[in-house]
Coordinates of C-alpha atoms in Angstrom, one line a residue:
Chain A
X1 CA 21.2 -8.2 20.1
X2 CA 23.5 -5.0 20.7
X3 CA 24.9 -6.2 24.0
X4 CA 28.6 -4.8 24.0
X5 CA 27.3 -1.6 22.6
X6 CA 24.4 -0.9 25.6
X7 CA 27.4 -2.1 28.6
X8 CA 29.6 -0.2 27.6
X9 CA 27.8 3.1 28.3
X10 CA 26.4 2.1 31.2
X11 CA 28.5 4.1 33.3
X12 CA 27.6 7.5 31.9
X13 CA 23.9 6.2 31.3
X14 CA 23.7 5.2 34.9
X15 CA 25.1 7.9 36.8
X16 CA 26.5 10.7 34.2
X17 CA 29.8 9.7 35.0
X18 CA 31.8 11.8 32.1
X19 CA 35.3 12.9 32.3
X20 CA 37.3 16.4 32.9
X21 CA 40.3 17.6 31.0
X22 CA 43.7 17.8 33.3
X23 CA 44.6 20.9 31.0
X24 CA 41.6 23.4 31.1
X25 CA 39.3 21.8 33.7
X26 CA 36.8 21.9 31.1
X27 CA 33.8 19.2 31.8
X28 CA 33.2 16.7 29.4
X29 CA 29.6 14.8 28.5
X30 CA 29.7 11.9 27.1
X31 CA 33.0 11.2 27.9
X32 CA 35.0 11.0 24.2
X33 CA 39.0 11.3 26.0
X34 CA 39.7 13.9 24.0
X35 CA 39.2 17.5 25.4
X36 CA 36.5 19.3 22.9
X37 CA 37.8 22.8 24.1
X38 CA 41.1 22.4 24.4
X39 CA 42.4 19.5 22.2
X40 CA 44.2 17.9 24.7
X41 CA 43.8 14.4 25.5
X42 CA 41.4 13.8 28.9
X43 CA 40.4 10.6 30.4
X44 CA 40.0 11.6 34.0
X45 CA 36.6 10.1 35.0
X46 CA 34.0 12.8 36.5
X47 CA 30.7 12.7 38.4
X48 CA 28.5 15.3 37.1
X49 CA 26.1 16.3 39.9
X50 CA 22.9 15.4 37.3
X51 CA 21.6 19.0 38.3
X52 CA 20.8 21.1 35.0
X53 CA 18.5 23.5 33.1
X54 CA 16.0 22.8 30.3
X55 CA 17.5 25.0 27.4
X56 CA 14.7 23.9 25.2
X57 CA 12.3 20.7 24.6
X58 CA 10.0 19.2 21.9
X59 CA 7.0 16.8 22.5
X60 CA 7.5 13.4 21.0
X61 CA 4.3 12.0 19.5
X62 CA 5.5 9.5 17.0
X63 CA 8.0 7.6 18.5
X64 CA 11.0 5.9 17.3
X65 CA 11.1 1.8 17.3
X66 CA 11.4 1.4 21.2
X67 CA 9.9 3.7 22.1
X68 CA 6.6 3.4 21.1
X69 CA 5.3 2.5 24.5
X70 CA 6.2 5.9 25.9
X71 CA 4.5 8.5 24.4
X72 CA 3.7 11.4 24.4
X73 CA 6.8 12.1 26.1
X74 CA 9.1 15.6 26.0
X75 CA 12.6 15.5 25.0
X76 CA 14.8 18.5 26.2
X77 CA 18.2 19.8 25.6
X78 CA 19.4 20.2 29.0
X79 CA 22.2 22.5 29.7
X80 CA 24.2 20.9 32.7
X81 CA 25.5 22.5 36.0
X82 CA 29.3 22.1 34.8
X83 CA 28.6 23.6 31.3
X84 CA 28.3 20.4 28.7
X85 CA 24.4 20.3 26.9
X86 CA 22.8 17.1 26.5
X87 CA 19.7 15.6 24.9
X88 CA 17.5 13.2 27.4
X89 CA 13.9 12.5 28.1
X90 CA 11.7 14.5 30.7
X91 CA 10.1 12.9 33.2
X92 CA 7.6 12.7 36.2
X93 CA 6.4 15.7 34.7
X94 CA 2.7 15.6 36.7
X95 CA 0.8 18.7 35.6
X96 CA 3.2 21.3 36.4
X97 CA 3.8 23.2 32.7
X98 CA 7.6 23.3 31.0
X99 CA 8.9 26.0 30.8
X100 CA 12.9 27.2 29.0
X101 CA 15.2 27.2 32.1
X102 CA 13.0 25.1 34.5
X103 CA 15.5 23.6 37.1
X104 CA 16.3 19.8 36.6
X105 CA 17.8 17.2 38.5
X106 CA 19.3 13.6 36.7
X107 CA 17.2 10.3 37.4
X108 CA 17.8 6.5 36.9
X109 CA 15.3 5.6 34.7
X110 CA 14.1 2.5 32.0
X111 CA 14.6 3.8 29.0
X112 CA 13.4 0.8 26.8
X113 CA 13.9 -2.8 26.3
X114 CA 16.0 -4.0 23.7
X115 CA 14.0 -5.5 20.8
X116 CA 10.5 -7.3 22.4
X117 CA 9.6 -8.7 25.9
X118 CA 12.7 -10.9 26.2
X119 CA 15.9 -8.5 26.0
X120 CA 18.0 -6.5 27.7
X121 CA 16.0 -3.8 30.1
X122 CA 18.0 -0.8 29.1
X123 CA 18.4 1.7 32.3
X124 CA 20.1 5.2 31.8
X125 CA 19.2 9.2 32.8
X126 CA 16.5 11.0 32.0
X127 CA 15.5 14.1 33.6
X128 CA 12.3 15.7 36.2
X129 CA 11.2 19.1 37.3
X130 CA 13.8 19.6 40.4
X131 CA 11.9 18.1 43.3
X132 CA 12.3 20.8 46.5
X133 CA 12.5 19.4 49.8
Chain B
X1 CA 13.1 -37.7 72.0
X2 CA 15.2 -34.6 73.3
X3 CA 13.6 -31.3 73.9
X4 CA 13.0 -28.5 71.5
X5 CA 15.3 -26.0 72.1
X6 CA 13.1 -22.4 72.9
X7 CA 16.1 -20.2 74.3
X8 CA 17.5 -18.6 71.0
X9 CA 18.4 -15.0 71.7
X10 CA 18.0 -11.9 69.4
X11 CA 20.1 -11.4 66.7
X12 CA 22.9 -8.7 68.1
X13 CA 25.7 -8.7 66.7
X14 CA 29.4 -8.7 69.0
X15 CA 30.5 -5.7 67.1
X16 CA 27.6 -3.1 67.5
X17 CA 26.4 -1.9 64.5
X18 CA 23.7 0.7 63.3
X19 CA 22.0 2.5 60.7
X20 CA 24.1 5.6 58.9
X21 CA 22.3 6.7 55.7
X22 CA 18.7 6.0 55.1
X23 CA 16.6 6.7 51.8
X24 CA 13.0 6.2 51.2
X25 CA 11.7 6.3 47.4
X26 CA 7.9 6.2 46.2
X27 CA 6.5 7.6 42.5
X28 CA 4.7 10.3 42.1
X29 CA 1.4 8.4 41.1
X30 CA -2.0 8.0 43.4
X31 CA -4.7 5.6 42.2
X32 CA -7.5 6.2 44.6
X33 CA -9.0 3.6 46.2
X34 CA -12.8 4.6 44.9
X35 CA -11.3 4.4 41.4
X36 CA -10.6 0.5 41.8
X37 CA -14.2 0.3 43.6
X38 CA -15.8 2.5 40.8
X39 CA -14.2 -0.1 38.1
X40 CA -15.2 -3.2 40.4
X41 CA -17.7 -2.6 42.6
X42 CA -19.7 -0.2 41.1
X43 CA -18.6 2.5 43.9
X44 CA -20.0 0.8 46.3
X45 CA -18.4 -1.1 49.7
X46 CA -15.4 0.3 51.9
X47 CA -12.4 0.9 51.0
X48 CA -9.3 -0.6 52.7
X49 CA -7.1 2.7 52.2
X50 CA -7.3 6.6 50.4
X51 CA -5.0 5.9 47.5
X52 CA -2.0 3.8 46.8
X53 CA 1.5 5.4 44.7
X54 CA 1.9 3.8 40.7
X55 CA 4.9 3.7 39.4
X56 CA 5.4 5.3 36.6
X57 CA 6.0 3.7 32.8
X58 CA 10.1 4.3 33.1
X59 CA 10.2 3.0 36.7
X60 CA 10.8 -0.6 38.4
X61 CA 12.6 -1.6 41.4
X62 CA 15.9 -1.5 39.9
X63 CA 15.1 2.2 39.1
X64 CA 13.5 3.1 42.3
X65 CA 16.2 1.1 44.4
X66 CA 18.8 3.2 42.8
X67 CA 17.1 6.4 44.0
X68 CA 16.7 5.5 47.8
X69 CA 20.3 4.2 47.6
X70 CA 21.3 7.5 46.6
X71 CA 19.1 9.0 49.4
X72 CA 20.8 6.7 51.9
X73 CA 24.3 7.5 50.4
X74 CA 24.1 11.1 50.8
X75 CA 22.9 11.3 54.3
X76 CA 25.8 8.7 55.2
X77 CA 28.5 11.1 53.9
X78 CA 30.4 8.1 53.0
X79 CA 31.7 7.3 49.6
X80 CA 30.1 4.6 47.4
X81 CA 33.3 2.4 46.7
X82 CA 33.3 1.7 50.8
X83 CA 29.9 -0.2 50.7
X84 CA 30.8 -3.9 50.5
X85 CA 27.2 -5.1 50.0
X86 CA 24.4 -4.6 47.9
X87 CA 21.7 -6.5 48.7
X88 CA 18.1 -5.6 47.1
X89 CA 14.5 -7.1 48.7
X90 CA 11.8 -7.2 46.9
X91 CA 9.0 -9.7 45.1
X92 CA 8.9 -7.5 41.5
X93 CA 12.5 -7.7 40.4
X94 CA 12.2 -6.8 36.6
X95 CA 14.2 -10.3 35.9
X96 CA 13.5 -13.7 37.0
X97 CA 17.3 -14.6 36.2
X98 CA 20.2 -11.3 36.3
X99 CA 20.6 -9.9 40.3
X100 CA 19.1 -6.3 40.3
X101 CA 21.8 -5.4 42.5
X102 CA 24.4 -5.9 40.2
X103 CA 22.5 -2.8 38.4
X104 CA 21.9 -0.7 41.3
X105 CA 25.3 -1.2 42.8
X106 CA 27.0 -0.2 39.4
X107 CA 24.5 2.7 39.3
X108 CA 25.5 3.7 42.7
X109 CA 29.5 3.5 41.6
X110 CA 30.0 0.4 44.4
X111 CA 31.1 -2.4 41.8
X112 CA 33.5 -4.3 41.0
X113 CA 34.9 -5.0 45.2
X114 CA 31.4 -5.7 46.7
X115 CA 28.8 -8.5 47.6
X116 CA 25.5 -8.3 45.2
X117 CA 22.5 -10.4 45.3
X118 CA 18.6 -10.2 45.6
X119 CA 16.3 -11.1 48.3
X120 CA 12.9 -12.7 48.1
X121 CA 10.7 -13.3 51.0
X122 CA 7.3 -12.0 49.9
X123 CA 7.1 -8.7 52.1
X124 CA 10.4 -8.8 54.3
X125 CA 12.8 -9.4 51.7
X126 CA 14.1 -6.3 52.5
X127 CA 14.2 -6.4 56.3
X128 CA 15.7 -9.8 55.6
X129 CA 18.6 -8.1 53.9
X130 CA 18.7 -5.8 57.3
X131 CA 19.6 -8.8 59.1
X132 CA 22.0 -10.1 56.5
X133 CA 24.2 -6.5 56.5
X134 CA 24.0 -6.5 60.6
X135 CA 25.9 -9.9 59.9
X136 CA 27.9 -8.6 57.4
X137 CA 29.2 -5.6 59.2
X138 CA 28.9 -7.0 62.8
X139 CA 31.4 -9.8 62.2
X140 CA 33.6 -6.8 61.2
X141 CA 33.7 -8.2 57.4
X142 CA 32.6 -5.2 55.7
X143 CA 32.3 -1.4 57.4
X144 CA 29.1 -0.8 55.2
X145 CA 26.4 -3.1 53.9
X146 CA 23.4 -1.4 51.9
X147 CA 19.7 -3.5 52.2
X148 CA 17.1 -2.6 50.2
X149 CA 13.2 -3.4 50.4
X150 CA 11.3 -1.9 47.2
X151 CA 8.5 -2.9 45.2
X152 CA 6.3 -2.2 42.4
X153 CA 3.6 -4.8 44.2
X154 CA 1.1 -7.0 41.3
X155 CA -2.3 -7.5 42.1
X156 CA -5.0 -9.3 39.7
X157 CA -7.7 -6.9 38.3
X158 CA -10.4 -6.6 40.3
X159 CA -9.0 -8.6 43.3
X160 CA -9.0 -7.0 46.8
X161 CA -5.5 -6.4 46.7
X162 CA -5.8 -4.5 43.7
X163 CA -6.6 -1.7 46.2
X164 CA -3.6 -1.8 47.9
X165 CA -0.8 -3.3 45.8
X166 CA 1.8 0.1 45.5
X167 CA 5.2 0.8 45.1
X168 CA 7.9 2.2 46.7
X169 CA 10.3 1.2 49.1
X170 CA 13.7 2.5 51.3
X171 CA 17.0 2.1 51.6
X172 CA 19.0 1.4 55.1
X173 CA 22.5 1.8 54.8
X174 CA 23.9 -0.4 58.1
X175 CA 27.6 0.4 59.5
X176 CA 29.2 0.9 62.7
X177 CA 27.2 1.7 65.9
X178 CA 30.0 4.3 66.4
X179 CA 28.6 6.3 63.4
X180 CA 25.0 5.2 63.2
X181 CA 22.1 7.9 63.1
X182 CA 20.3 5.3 64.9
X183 CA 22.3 2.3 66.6
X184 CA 20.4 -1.3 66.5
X185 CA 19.7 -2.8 70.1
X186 CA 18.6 -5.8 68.8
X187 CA 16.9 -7.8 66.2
X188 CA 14.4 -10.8 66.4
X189 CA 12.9 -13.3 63.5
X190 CA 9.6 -15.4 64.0
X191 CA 9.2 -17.6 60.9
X192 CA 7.3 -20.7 60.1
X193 CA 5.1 -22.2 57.0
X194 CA 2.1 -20.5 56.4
X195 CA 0.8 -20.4 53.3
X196 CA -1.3 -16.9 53.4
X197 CA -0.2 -15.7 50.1
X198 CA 2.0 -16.7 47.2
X199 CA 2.7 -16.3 43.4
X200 CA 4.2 -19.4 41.3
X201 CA 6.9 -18.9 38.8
X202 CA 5.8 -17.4 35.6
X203 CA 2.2 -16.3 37.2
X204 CA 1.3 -12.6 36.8
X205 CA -0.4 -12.0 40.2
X206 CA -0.5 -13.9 43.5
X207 CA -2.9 -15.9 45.1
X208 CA -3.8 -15.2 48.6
X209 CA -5.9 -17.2 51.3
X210 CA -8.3 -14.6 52.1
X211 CA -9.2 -14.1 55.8
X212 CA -6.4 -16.7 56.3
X213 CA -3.9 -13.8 55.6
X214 CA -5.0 -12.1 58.8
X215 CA -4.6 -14.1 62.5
X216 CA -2.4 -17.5 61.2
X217 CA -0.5 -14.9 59.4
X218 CA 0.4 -11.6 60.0
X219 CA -0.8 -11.2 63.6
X220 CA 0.7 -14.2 65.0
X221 CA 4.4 -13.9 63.2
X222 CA 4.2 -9.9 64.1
X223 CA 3.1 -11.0 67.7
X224 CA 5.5 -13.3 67.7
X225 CA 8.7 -11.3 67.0
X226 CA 7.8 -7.9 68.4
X227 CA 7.0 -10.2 72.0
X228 CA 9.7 -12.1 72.1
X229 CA 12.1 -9.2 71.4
X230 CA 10.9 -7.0 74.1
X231 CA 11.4 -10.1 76.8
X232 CA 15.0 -10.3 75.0
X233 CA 15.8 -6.2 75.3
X234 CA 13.7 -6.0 79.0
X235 CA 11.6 -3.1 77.6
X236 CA 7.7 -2.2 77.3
X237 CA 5.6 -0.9 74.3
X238 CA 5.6 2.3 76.6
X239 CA 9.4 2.9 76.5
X240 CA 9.1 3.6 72.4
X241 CA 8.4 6.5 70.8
X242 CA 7.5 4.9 68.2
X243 CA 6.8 1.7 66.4
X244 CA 6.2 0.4 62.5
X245 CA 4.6 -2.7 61.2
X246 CA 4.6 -4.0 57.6
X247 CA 1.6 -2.6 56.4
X248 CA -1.2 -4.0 53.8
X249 CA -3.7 -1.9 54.7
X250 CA -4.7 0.6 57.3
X251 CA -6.7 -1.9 59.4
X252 CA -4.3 -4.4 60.4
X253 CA -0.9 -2.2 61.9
X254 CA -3.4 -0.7 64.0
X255 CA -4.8 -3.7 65.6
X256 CA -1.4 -5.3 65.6
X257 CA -0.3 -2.5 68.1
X258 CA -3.2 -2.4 69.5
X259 CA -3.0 -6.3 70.9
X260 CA 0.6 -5.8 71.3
X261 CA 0.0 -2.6 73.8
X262 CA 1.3 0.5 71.7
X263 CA -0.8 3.3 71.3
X264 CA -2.3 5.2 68.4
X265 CA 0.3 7.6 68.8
X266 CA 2.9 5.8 68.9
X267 CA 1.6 4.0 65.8
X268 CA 0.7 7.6 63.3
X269 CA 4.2 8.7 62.6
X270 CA 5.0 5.4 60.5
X271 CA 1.8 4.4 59.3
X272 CA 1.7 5.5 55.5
X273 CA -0.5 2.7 54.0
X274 CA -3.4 5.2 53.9
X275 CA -1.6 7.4 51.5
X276 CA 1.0 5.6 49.4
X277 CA -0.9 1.6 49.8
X278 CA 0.9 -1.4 50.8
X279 CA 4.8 -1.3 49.2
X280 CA 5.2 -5.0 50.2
X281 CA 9.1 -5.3 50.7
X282 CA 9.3 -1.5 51.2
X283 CA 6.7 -1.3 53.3
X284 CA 7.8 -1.6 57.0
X285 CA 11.0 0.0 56.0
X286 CA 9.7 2.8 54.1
X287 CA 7.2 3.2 57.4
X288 CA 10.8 3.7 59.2
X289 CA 12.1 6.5 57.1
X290 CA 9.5 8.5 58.4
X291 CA 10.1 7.8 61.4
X292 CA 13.8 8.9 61.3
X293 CA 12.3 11.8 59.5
X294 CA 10.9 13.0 62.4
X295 CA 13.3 11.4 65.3
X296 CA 14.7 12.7 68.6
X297 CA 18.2 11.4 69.6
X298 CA 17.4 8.9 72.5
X299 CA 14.4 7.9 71.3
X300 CA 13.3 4.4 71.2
X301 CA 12.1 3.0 67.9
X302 CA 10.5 -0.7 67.0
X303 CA 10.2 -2.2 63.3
X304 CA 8.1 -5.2 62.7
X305 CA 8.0 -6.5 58.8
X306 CA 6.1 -9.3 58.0
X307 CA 6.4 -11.4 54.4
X308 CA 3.9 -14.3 53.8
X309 CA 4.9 -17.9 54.1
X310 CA 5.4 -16.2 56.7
X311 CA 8.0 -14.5 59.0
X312 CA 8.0 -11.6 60.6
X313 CA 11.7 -9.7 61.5
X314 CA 11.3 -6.8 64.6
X315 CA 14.4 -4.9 64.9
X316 CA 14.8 -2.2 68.0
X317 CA 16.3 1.1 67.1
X318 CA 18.1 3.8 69.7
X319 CA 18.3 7.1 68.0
X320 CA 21.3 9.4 68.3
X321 CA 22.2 12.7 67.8
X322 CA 23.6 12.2 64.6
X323 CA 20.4 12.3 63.4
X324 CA 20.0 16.0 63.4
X325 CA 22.9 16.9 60.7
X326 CA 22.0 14.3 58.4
X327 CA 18.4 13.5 57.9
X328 CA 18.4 17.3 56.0
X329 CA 20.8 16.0 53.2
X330 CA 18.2 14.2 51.2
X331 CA 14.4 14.4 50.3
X332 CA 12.5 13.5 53.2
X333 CA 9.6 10.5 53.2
X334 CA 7.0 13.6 53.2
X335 CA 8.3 15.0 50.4
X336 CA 7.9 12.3 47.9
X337 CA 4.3 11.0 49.3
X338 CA 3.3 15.0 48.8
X339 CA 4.6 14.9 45.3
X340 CA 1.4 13.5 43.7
X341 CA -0.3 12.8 40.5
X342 CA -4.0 11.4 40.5
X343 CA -4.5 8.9 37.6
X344 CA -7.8 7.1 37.1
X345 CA -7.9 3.7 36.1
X346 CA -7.4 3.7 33.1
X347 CA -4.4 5.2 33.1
X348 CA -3.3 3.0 36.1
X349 CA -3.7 0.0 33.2
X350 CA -1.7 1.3 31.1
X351 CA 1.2 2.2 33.0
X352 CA 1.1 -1.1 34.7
X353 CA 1.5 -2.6 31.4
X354 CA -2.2 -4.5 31.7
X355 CA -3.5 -3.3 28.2
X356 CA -1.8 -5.5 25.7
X357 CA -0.4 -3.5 22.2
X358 CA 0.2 -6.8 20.2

């Protein structure tokens, strides 16, 4: 049971919420109060707008213990709007092929539950293909 | 013995409230309706609809509710910490004890200074919640109230409902009249005990009553509350531009507005079943978002949900001009229902959890 450790994050693993440093405006993912360009300390909460591009991805096959359920899935490093690069799942993928620099956007998603049928369902972002009105 | 009282009026609130933000939500999956019959029926027999949306493996109504929230949020324009309810419909939430809108309001950014809990009322939990946040806002308690009707519907292999049973659902963000996209007239509730369709705690799928689903159920409660509303508000089936009915397939809505007096037409805009299947608590509602998709200011508008056991809620709708600037700031209904994947069955079992991996 790892219940303190999953509510704790649920903020950025719901929404992206991270935080931007009063000094050099730079934006920070995950939010770690301490400004990684700058050195200064930075607490200020920030809503990143979840929009991004794929910088690169790898196709999961043999999954971790979780995850099992899911695959094949794609992981990606996704390179956010407001500069920070984070790892998540892709998503919703349909048949439309990935491709370095595809447009993103940030969803809600399951990610897994913890240990068997009776935990904690663990919810945080993934990423899908931008969808285009 | 004294007399039973029959001169209850429609629910309208004395502070006039409406609908600001609205957000509909449905996966990106189809099964096809001939895939269920080719499994079942050996491809033969009719088919109650075209296809019906899956959810996919990472989604459940927690995860979909979220997204139509944001949907409804961002054609509001109003900030999330103003919301002072967060009330989720639906008959699949993912736990039978922890509120789903606890999760979807902190995903949303309205907690800790709001009211959270979750509906059930087979297919109108959601339009249920409606009625709650017309309360909510029209006593002047709260400015904003968020109801949500989503589901990720069960259905037993092989069953008739199997053909129907989708997900997806909407989001109605209710508020002042003063700001509404589309201001409520009026709302009406017909409800007694019927016992067309149920599932019993801890049972997988739900047991239904067959042919008894149709005239004790759905056409007599939708009857019920769509008639008695118009005597309330003065008005024809004529004076609508359009109307929406919960709807389980594609037979029944039409001959429900059909009896009623609405036309075809009037009918089309709304009627998604044949695409996306029956959503259950998103159903009517979602049937509304396209609706408002498509919406003139001044035009009249008519919502009938029914849930088994049974009730039926019709709420009347006056569109306004606000309507124009913000329908464009989120994904339309269209869009998502033209975002699709076709799976065959057997991926529909596995993404519905049916196959069992210990």
């Amino acid at each position: 049971m790892d219940i303190p450790r999953h509510w704790r994050l649920n903020k950025q693993r719901y929404a992206l919420t991270g935080e931007v440093c009063p000094h050099c405006q730079a934006k920070i993912f995950p939010p770690r109060d301490v400004c990684p360009e700058c050195g200064g300390e930075a607490k200020t909460e920030f809503g990143f707008s979840g929009k991004g591009e794929i910088y690169s991805y790898t196709n999961i096959y043999n999954a971790p213990e979780g995850y099992e359920e899911n695959i094949p899935y794609t992981v990606a490093l996704v390179k956010l709007e407001e500069g920070p690069m984070i790892t998540a799942q892709l998503t919703d993928l349909g048949d439309q092929p990935l491709e370095i620099g595809m447009p993103v956007e940030m969803i809600t998603r399951k990610i897994r539950s913890d240990g068997d049928e009776r935990g904690l369902l663990i919810y945080g972002y993934k990423f899908r293909p931008l969808v285009s009105a | 013995m004294t007399e039973k009282r029959t001169d209850f009026k429609m629910l309208k609130p004395s502070r006039p409230v409406g609908i600001i933000g609205y957000g509909a939500y449905v996966p990106r999956y189809r099964l096809p309706a001939k895939e269920v019959s080719r499994i079942w029926r050996g491809g033969s027999g009719g088919e109650p609809i075209k296809e019906k949306s899956v959810p996919g493996i990472d989604e459940d109504v927690v995860t979909m509710s979220v997204e139509a929230g944001r949907n409804a949020l961002a054609r509001a324009g109003i900030q999330p910490e103003e919301i002072r309810a967060v009330w989720v419909g639906s008959e699949s939430h993912p736990y039978a004890v922890k509120p789903t809108s606890t999760i979807v309001a902190e995903a949303l950014g309205v907690t800790p200074y709001t009211q959270a809990g979750d509906f059930e009322f087979a297919c109108k939990a959601g339009t249920e919640a409606m009625a709650a946040a017309m309360g909510l806002v029209g006593s002047s308690m709260g400015d904003y109230a968020l109801a949500v009707g989503m589901d990720t519907a069960q259905a037993k292999p092989g069953d008739a409902l199997e053909y129907t049973a989708a997900a997806g659902g909407a989001a109605m963000l209710i508020g002042p009249a003063e700001d509404a996209l589309a201001e409520i007239e009026g709302a009406l509730s017909f409800v007694t005990d019927t016992p067309d369709f149920w599932r019993r705690e801890n049972q997988k799928y739900p047991e239904h009553g067959g042919r008894f689903t149709g005239q004790p159920a759905y056409f007599k409660h939708i009857t019920g509350s769509v008639s008695r509303l118009l005597e309330e508000l003065d008005r024809k089936p004529e004076d609508y531009a359009a109307v929406v009915f919960h709807q389980p397939n594609s037979k029944f809505p039409r001959r429900a507005a059909r009896e009623l007096g609405f036309t075809s037409q009037q009918l089309e805009t709304g009627l998604l079943s044949p695409r996306i299947g029956n959503t259950y608590s998103g159903s009517a509602m979602i049937g509304l978002t396209a609706v408002l998709d498509r919406a003139q200011p001044g035009e009249l508008i008519l919502m009938a949900s029914f849930g088994s056991g049974a009730g039926s809620d019709a709420i009347s709708f006056l569109v306004t001009d606000r309507i124009i600037a913000r329908r464009g700031r989120a994904l339309s209904t269209e869009d998502y229902i033209s975002r699709r994947t076709e799976i065959d069955y057997a991926q529909y079992v596995r993404i519905r959890g049916k196959i069992a991996l210990k």
